[in-house]
Coordinates of C-alpha atoms and ligand atoms in Angstrom, one line a residue:
X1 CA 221.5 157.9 -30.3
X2 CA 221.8 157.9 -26.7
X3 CA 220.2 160.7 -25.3
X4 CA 221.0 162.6 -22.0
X5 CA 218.7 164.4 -19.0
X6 CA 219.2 167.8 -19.2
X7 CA 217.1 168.4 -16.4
X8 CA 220.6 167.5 -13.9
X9 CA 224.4 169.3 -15.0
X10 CA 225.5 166.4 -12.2
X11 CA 223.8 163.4 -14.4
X12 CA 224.8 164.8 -17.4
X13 CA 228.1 165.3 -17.0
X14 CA 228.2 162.0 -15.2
X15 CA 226.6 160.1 -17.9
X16 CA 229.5 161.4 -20.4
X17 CA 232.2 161.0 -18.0
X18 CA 230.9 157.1 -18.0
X19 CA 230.5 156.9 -21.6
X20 CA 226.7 156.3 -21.8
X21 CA 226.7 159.0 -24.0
X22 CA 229.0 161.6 -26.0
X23 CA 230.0 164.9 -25.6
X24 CA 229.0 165.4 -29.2
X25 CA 225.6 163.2 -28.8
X26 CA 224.9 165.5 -25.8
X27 CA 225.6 168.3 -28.1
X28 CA 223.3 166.8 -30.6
X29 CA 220.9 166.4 -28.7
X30 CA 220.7 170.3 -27.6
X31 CA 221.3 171.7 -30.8
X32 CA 218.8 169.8 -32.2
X33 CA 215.9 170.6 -29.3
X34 CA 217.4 174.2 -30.3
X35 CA 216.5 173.8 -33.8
X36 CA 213.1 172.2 -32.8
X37 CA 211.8 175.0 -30.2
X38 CA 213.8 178.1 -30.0
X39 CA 211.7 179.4 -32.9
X40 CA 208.8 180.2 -30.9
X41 CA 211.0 180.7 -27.6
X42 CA 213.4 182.9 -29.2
X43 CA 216.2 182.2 -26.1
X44 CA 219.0 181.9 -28.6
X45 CA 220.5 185.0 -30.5
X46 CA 223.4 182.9 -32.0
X47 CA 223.2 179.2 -31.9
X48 CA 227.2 178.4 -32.6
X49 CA 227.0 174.6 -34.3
X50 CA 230.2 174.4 -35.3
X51 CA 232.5 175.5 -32.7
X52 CA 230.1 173.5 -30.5
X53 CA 230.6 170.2 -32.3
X54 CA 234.2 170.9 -32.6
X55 CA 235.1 171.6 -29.0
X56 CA 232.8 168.3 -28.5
X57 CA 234.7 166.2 -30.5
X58 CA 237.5 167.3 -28.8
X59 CA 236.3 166.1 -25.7
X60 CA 235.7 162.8 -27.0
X61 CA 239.1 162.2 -28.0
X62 CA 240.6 163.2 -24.4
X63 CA 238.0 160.9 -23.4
X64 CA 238.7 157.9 -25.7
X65 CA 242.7 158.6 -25.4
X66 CA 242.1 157.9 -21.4
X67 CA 243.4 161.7 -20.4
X68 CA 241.5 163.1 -17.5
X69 CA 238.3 166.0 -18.4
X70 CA 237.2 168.4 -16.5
X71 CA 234.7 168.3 -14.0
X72 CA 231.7 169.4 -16.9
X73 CA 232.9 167.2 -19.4
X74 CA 230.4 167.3 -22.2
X75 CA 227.8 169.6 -21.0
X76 CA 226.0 171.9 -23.3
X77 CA 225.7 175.3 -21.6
X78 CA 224.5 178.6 -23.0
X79 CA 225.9 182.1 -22.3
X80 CA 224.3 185.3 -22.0
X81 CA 225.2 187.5 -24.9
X82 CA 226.6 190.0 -22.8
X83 CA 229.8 187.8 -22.4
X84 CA 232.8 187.8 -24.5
X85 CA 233.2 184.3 -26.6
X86 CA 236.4 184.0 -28.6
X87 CA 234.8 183.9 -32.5
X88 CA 231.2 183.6 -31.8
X89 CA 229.4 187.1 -32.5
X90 CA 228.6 189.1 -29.2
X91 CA 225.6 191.7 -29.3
X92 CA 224.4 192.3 -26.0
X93 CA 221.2 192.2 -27.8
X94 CA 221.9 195.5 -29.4
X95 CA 221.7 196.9 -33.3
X96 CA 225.1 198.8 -32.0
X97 CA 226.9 195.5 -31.6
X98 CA 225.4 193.1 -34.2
X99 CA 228.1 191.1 -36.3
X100 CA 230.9 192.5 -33.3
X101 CA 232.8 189.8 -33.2
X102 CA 235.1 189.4 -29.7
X103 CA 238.9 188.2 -30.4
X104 CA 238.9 186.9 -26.9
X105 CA 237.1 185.1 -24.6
X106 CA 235.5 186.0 -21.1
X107 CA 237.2 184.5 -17.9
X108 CA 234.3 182.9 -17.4
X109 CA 234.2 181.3 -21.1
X110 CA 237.8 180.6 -20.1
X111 CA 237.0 178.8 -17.0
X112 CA 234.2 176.9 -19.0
X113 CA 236.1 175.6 -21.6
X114 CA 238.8 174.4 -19.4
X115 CA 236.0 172.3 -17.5
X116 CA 234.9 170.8 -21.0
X117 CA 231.9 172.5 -21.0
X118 CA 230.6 172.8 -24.2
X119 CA 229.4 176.3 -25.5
X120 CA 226.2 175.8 -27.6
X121 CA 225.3 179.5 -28.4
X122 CA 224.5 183.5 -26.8
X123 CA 221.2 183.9 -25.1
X124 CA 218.6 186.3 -25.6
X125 CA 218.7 189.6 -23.3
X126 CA 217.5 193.1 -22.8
X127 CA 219.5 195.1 -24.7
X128 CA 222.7 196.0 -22.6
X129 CA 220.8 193.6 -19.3
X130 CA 218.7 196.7 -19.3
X131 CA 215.3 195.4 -18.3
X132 CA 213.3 193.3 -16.6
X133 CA 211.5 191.5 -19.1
X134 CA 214.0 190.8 -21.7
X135 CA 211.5 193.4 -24.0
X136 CA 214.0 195.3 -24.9
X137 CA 216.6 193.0 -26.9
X138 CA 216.6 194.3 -30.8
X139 CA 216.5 190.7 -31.5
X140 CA 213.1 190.5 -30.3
X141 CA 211.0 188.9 -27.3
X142 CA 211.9 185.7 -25.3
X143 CA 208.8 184.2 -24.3
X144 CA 208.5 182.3 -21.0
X145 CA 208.3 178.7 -22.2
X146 CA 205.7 178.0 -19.1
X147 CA 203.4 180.5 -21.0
X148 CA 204.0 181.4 -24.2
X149 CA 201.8 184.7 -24.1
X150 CA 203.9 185.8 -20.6
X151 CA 207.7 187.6 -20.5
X152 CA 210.8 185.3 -19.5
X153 CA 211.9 187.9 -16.7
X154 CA 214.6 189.1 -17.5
X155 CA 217.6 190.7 -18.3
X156 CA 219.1 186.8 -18.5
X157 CA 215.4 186.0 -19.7
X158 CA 216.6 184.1 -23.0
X159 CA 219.3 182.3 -20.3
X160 CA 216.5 181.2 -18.2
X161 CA 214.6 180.4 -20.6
X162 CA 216.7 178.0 -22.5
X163 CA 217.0 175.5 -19.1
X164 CA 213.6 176.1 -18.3
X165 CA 212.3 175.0 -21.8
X166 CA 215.7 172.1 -21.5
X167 CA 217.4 173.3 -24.4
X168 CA 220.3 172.9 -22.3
X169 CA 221.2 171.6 -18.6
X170 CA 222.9 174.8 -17.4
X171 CA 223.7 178.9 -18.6
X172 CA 224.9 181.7 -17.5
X173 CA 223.7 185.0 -17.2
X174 CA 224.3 188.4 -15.2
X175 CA 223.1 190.2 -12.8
X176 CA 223.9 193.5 -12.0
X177 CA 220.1 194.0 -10.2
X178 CA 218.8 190.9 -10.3
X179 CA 218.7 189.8 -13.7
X180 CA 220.2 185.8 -13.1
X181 CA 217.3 185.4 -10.3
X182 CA 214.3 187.5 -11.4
X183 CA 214.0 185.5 -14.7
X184 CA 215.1 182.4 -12.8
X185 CA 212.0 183.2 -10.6
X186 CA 209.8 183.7 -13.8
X187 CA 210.5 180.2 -15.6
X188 CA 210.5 178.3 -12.4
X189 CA 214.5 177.4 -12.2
X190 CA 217.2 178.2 -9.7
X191 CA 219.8 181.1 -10.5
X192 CA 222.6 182.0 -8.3
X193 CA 224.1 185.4 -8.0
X194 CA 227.5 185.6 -6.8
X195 CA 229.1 187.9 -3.9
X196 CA 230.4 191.1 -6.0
X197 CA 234.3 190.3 -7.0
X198 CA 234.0 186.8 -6.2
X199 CA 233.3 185.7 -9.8
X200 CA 235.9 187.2 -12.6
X201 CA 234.4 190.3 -14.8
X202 CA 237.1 189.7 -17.5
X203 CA 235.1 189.9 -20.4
X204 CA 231.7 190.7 -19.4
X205 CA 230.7 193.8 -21.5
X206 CA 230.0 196.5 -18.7
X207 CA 226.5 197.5 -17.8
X208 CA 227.2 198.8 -14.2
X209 CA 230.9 197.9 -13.5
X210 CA 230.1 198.5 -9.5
X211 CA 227.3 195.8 -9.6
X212 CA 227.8 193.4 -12.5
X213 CA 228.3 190.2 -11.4
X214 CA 228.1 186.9 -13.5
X215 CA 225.7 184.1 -12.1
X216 CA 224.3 180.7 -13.3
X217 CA 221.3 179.3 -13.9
X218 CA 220.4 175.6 -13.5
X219 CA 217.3 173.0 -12.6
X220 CA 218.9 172.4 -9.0
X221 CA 220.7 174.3 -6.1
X222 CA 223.0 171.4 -6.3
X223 CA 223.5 171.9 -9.9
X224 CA 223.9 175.8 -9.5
X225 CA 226.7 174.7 -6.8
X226 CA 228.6 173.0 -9.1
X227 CA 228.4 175.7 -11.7
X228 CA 229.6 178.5 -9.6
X229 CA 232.4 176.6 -8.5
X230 CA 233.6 176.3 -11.7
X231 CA 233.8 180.1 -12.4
X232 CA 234.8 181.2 -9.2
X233 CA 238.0 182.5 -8.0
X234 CA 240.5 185.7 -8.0
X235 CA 241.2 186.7 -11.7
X236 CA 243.9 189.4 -11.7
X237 CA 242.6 190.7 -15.2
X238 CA 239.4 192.4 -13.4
X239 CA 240.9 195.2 -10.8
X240 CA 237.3 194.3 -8.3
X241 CA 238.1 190.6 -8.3
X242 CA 238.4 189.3 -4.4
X243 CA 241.4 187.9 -3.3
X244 CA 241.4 185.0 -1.1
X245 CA 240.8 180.9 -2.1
X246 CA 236.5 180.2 -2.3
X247 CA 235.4 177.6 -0.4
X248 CA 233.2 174.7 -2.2
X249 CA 229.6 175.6 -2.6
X250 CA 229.4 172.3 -3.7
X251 CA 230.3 170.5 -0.9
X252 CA 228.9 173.0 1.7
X253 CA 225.1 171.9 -0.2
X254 CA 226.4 167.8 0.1
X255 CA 227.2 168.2 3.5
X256 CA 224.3 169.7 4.8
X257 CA 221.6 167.9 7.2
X258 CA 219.7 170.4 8.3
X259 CA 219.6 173.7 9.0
X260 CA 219.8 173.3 13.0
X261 CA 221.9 176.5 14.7
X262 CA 221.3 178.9 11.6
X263 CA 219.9 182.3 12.2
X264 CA 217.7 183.6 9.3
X265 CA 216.2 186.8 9.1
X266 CA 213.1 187.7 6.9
X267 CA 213.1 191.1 6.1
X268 CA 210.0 192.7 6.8
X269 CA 209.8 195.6 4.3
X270 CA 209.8 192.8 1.4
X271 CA 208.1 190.5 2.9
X272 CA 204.3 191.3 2.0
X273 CA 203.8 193.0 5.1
X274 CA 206.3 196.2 4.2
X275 CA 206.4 198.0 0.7
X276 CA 203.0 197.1 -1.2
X277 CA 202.8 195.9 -4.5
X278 CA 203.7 191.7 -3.5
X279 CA 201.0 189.7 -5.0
X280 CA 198.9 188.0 -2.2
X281 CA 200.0 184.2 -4.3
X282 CA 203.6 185.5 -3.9
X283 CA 203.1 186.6 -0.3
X284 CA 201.3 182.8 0.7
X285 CA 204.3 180.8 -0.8
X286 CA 206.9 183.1 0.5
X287 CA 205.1 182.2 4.2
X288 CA 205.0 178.0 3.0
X289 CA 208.6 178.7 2.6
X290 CA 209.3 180.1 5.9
X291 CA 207.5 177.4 7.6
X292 CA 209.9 175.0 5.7
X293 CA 213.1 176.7 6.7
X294 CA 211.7 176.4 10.2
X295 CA 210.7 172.9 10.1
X296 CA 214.4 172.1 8.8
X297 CA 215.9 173.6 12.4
X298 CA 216.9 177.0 11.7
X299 CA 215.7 180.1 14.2
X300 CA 214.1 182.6 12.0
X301 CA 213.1 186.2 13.0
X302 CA 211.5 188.8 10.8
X303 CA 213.8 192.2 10.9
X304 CA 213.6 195.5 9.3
X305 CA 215.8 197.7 7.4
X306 CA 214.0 200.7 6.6
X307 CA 216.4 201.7 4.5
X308 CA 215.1 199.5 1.7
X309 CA 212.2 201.5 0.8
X310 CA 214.8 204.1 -0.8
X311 CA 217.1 201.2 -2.4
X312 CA 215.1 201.5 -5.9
X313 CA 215.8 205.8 -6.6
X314 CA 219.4 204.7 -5.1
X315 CA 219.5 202.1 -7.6
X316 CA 218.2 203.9 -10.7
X317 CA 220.2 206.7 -10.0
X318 CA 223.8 204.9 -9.3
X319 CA 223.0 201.9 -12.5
X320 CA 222.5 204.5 -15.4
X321 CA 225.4 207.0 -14.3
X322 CA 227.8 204.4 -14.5
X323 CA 226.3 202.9 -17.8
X324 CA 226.4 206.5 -19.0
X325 CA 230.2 206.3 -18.8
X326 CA 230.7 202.4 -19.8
X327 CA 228.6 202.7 -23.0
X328 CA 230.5 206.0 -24.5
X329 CA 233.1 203.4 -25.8
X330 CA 230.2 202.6 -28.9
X331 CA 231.1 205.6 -30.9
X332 CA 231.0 204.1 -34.1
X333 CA 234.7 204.2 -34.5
X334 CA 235.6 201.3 -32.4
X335 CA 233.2 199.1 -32.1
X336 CA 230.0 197.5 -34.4
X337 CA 227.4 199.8 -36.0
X338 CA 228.4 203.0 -37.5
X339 CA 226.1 205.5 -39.3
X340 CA 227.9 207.7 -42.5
X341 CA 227.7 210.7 -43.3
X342 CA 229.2 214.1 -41.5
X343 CA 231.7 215.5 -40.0
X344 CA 232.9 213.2 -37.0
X345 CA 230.7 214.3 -34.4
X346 CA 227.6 214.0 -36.7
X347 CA 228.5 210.3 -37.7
X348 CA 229.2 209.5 -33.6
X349 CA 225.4 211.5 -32.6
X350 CA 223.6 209.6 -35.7
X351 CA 225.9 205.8 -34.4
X352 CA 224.3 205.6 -31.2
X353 CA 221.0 207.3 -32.3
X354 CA 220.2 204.3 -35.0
X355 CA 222.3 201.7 -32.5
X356 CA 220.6 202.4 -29.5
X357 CA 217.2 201.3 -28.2
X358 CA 214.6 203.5 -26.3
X359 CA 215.5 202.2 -22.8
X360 CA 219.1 202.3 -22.8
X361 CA 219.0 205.9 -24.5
X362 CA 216.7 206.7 -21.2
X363 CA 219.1 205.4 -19.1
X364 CA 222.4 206.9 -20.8
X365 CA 220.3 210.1 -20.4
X366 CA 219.0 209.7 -16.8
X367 CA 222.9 208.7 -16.4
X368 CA 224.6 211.7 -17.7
X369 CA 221.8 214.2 -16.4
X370 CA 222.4 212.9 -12.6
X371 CA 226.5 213.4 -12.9
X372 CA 226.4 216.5 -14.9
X373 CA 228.2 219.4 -12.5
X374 CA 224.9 221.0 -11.3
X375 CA 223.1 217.6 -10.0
X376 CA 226.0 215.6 -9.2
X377 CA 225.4 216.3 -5.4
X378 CA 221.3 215.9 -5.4
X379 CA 221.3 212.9 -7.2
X380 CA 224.7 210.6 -7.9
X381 CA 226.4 212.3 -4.4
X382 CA 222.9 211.0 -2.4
X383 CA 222.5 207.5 -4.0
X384 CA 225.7 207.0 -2.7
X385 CA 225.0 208.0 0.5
X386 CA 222.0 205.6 0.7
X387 CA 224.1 202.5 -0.8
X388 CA 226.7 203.2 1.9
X389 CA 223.9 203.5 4.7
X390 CA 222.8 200.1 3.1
X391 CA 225.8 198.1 2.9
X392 CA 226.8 199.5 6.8
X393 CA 222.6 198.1 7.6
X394 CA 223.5 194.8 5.7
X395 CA 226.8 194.2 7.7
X396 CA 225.6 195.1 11.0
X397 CA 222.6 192.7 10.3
X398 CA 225.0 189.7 9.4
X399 CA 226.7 190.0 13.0
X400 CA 223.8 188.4 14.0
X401 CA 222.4 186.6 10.8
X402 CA 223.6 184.5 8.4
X403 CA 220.9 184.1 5.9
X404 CA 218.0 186.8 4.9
X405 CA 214.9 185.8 3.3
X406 CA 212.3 187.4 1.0
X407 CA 210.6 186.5 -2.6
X408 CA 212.3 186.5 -5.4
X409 CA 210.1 189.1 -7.1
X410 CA 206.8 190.7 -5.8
X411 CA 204.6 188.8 -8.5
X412 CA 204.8 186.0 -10.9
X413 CA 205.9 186.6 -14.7
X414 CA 203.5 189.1 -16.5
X415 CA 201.6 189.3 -19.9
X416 CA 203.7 190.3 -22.7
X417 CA 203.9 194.2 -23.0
X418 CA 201.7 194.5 -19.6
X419 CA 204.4 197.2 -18.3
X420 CA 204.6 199.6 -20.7
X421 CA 205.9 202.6 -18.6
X422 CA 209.4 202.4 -17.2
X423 CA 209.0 202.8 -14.0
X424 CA 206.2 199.9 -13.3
X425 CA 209.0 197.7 -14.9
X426 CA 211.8 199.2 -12.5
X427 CA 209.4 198.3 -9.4
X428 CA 209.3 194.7 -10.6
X429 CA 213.0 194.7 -9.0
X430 CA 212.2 196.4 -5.5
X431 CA 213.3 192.9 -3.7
X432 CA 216.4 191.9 -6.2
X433 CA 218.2 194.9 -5.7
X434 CA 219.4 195.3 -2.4
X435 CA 221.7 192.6 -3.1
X436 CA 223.8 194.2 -5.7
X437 CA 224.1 197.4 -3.7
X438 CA 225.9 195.9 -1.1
X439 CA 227.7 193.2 -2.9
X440 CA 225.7 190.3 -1.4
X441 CA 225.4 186.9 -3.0
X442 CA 221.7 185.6 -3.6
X443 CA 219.8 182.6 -4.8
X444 CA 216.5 182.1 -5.8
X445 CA 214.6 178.5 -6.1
X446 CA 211.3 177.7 -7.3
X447 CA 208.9 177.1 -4.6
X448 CA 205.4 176.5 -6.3
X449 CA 203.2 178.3 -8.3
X450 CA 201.3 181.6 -7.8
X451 CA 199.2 183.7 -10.2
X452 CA 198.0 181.7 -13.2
X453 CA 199.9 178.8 -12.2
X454 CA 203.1 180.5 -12.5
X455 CA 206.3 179.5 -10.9
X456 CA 207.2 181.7 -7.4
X457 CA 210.5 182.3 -6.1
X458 CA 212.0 182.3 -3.2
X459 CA 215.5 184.8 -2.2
X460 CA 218.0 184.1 0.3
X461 CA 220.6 186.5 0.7
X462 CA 223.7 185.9 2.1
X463 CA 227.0 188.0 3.9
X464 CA 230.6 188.4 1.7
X465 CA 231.0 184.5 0.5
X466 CA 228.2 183.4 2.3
X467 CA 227.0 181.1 -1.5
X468 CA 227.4 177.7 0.7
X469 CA 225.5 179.5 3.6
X470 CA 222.2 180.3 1.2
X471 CA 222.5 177.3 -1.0
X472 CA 222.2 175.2 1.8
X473 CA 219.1 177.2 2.5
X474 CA 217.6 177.5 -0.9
X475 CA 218.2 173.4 -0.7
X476 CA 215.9 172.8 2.0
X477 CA 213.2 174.7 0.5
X478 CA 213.9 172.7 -3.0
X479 CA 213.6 169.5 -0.9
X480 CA 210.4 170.6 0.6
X481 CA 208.7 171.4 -2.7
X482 CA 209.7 168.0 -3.9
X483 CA 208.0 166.2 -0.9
Ligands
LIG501 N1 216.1 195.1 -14.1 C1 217.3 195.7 -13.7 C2 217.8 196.8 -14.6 O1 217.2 197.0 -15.6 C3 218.4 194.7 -13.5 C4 219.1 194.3 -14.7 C5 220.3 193.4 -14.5 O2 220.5 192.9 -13.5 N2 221.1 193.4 -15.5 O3 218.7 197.5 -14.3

């Protein structure tokens, strides 16, 4: 059997597209490397055969009847169980939602399957993307296929995983504070966060509906690119969806040269030298990576934005208010689990008691407590205040910037259950965050090793559409590590 390099979407896709190989070898070939090593990785909660190999052989015969595919013809791509697929079962990685069973498909799925991609299975994921590990999925641990005894990232930590370990070419995940790039950062890969709106919602089950956004994860920026492309665009299904037509991400990253007469700034309060807790490995590849955008032409500055040290309380009050309200729809009576026994507000306490996991019960709490009539104004009133100051910093910063840098994540992926207390794991997202409150799009790409030879990312963060602008960044760094 022919076999295919999953480490490239682009030569995959290209190699069916020529006929060197199949859409269903190609789907072979991951379901079987599936089979082989997702029992110690645990990346995959459903692994859907079937439909796969169907959908693949239905490539093959546009292919062999000379119609045209689309532009991932063949390519075996995973999907973050937080996203509706049509027939394949859709847990968010939660004993509330196991055997639920969407009758529709995600715009995103959509877009996917009208590409020819071919959807292999649901990826591991904290339960609800709550998490920064991907400790908290009722379907147990992913483990970081760089280090087996070490945490994937997370929330998308099974979708990371599953390129990293090249189980597949390409996933998707979310990433509502940083859970496509964190784990992207942990297992040494490149995920790609979208501007907020500019990638459809349809379909994504709602963690924080004013920060979700779905992003991809991939082995290249080029490959990432290509990705997003696909699932871009105005979907009139989700109210938040962007008008306007995207430009090519793709051909923004093809185009590029160099970086000569871009203005990057490195933000200061994230860059070692501001809020504490960035390992000092972290810190020394973050400053290689600098030097590498600098070499490449652009005119980098370090600036502050004070604001930042307040962005993770914002954050952690604003996320669990709104998942307070979005996750009141699992009652028992509509969707997945339901307890018996008692009268109907007995069977809905008991439902989401037994369906539930310890963090998201903490969150649904900490939710509801900071809108409840006599907090509203201390807590949910003032996070909003401070995402408002931030997006009003952010936009008077991109007057004069186009790109901001910092690390992906203040240190490399930790030791299994070495952050047991919630709020050491919320501090693991003090440099992914700021994005999602103002909307932002954000990459990160690999950039050498830190701490026990793990992998280190780098962030670039960009204005309202500005994906080309930072890929074209995060490309230069990529080229530089492969020097
Ligand atoms: N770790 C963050 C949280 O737990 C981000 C999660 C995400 O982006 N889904 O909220």
């Amino acid at each position: 059997m022919s076999e295919v390099n999953f480490a490239s979407v682009i030569e995959t896709t290209a190699a069916v597209a020529k006929g060197d190989v199949s859409a269903t070898e190609a789907t072979q070939q991951a379901l079987k490397k599936i089979e082989q090593d997702d029992a110690k990785i645990n990346a995959f909660n459903t692994v859907a055969s079937d439909s796969a190999l169907a959908q693949a052989a239905a490539v093959d015969e546009k292919i062999a009847s000379g119609q045209p595919v689309g532009p991932l013809a063949g390519l075996p791509i995973a999907v973050k169980d937080v996203i509706c697929t049509e027939g394949i079962e859709t847990t968010c990685s939660s004993n509330i939602l196991r055997g639920w069973v969407p009758p529709y498909d995600a715009t995103v799925v959509e877009k996917l399957k009208a590409a020819d991609a071919i959807i292999v299975g649901k990826t591991n994921c904290d339960e609800f993307a709550m998490g920064s590990s991907n400790e908290s999925s009722a379907f147990g641990p992913v483990l970081n296929p760089r280090d087996l005894s070490r945490v994937p990232g997370g929330s998308s930590g099974g979708a990371a995983a599953a390129v990293a370990s090249g189980m597949v070419a390409a996933s998707l995940g979310t990433d509502t504070g940083g859970s496509v790039r964190q784990p992207a950062s942990f297992c040494g890969v490149v995920g790609l966060k979208p501007t907020y709106g500019g990638v459809s919602r349809y379909g994504l089950i709602a963690y924080a509906s004013s920060f979700d956004t779905v992003g991809v994860i991939g082995n290249s920026v080029a490959d990432a690119a290509l990705l997003h492309d696909t699932l871009a665009g105005q979907d009139v299904r989700d109210s938040t969806s962007l008008p306007g037509a995207r430009e090519s991400v793709s051909d923004a990253v093809e185009a590029s040269q160099d970086l000569k007469g871009l203005k990057v700034g490195v933000i200061k309060e994230l860059n070692g030298s501001g809020l504490a807790g960035f390992e000092p490995e972290v810190v020394d590849r973050f400053r290689a990576s600098v030097d590498t955008v600098v070499a490449a032409g652009a005119d980098v500055e370090e600036i502050s934005i004070p604001a930042i040290e307040a962005t993770l309380g914002a954050y952690y009050m604003l996320v669990p208010s709104e998942a307070s309200s979005n996750l009141a729809r699992f009652d028992g009576v509509r969707y997945g689990h339901r307890a018996s026994g008692g009268n109907t507000a007995e069977m809905m306490r008991a439902t989401r008691t037994e369906g539930f996991g310890a963090e998201v019960q903490r969150r649904i709490m900490l939710g509801t407590y900071a809108l409840s009539a006599g907090y509203y104004d201390a807590y949910y009133a003032k996070a909003s205040r401070l995402r408002a100051k931030l997006i009003a910093d952010f936009a008077a910063i991109y007057s004069e910037y186009d790109v901001l840098m910092c690390p992906t994540s203040p240190c490399v992926a930790f030791e299994l259950g070495a952050k047991e207390d919630p709020l050491s794991m919320y501090l693991v997202d003090i440099a992914t965050i700021p994005a999602n409150l103002v909307g932002a799009p954000a990459i990160s790409v690999p950039f050498g090793t830190g701490a026990a030879d793990m992998p280190v990312g780098i962030q670039m963060i960009g204005p309202k559409f500005g994906e080309g602008t930072i890929c074209r960044v995060a490309k230069a760094i990529e080229e530089a590590k492969n020097d």
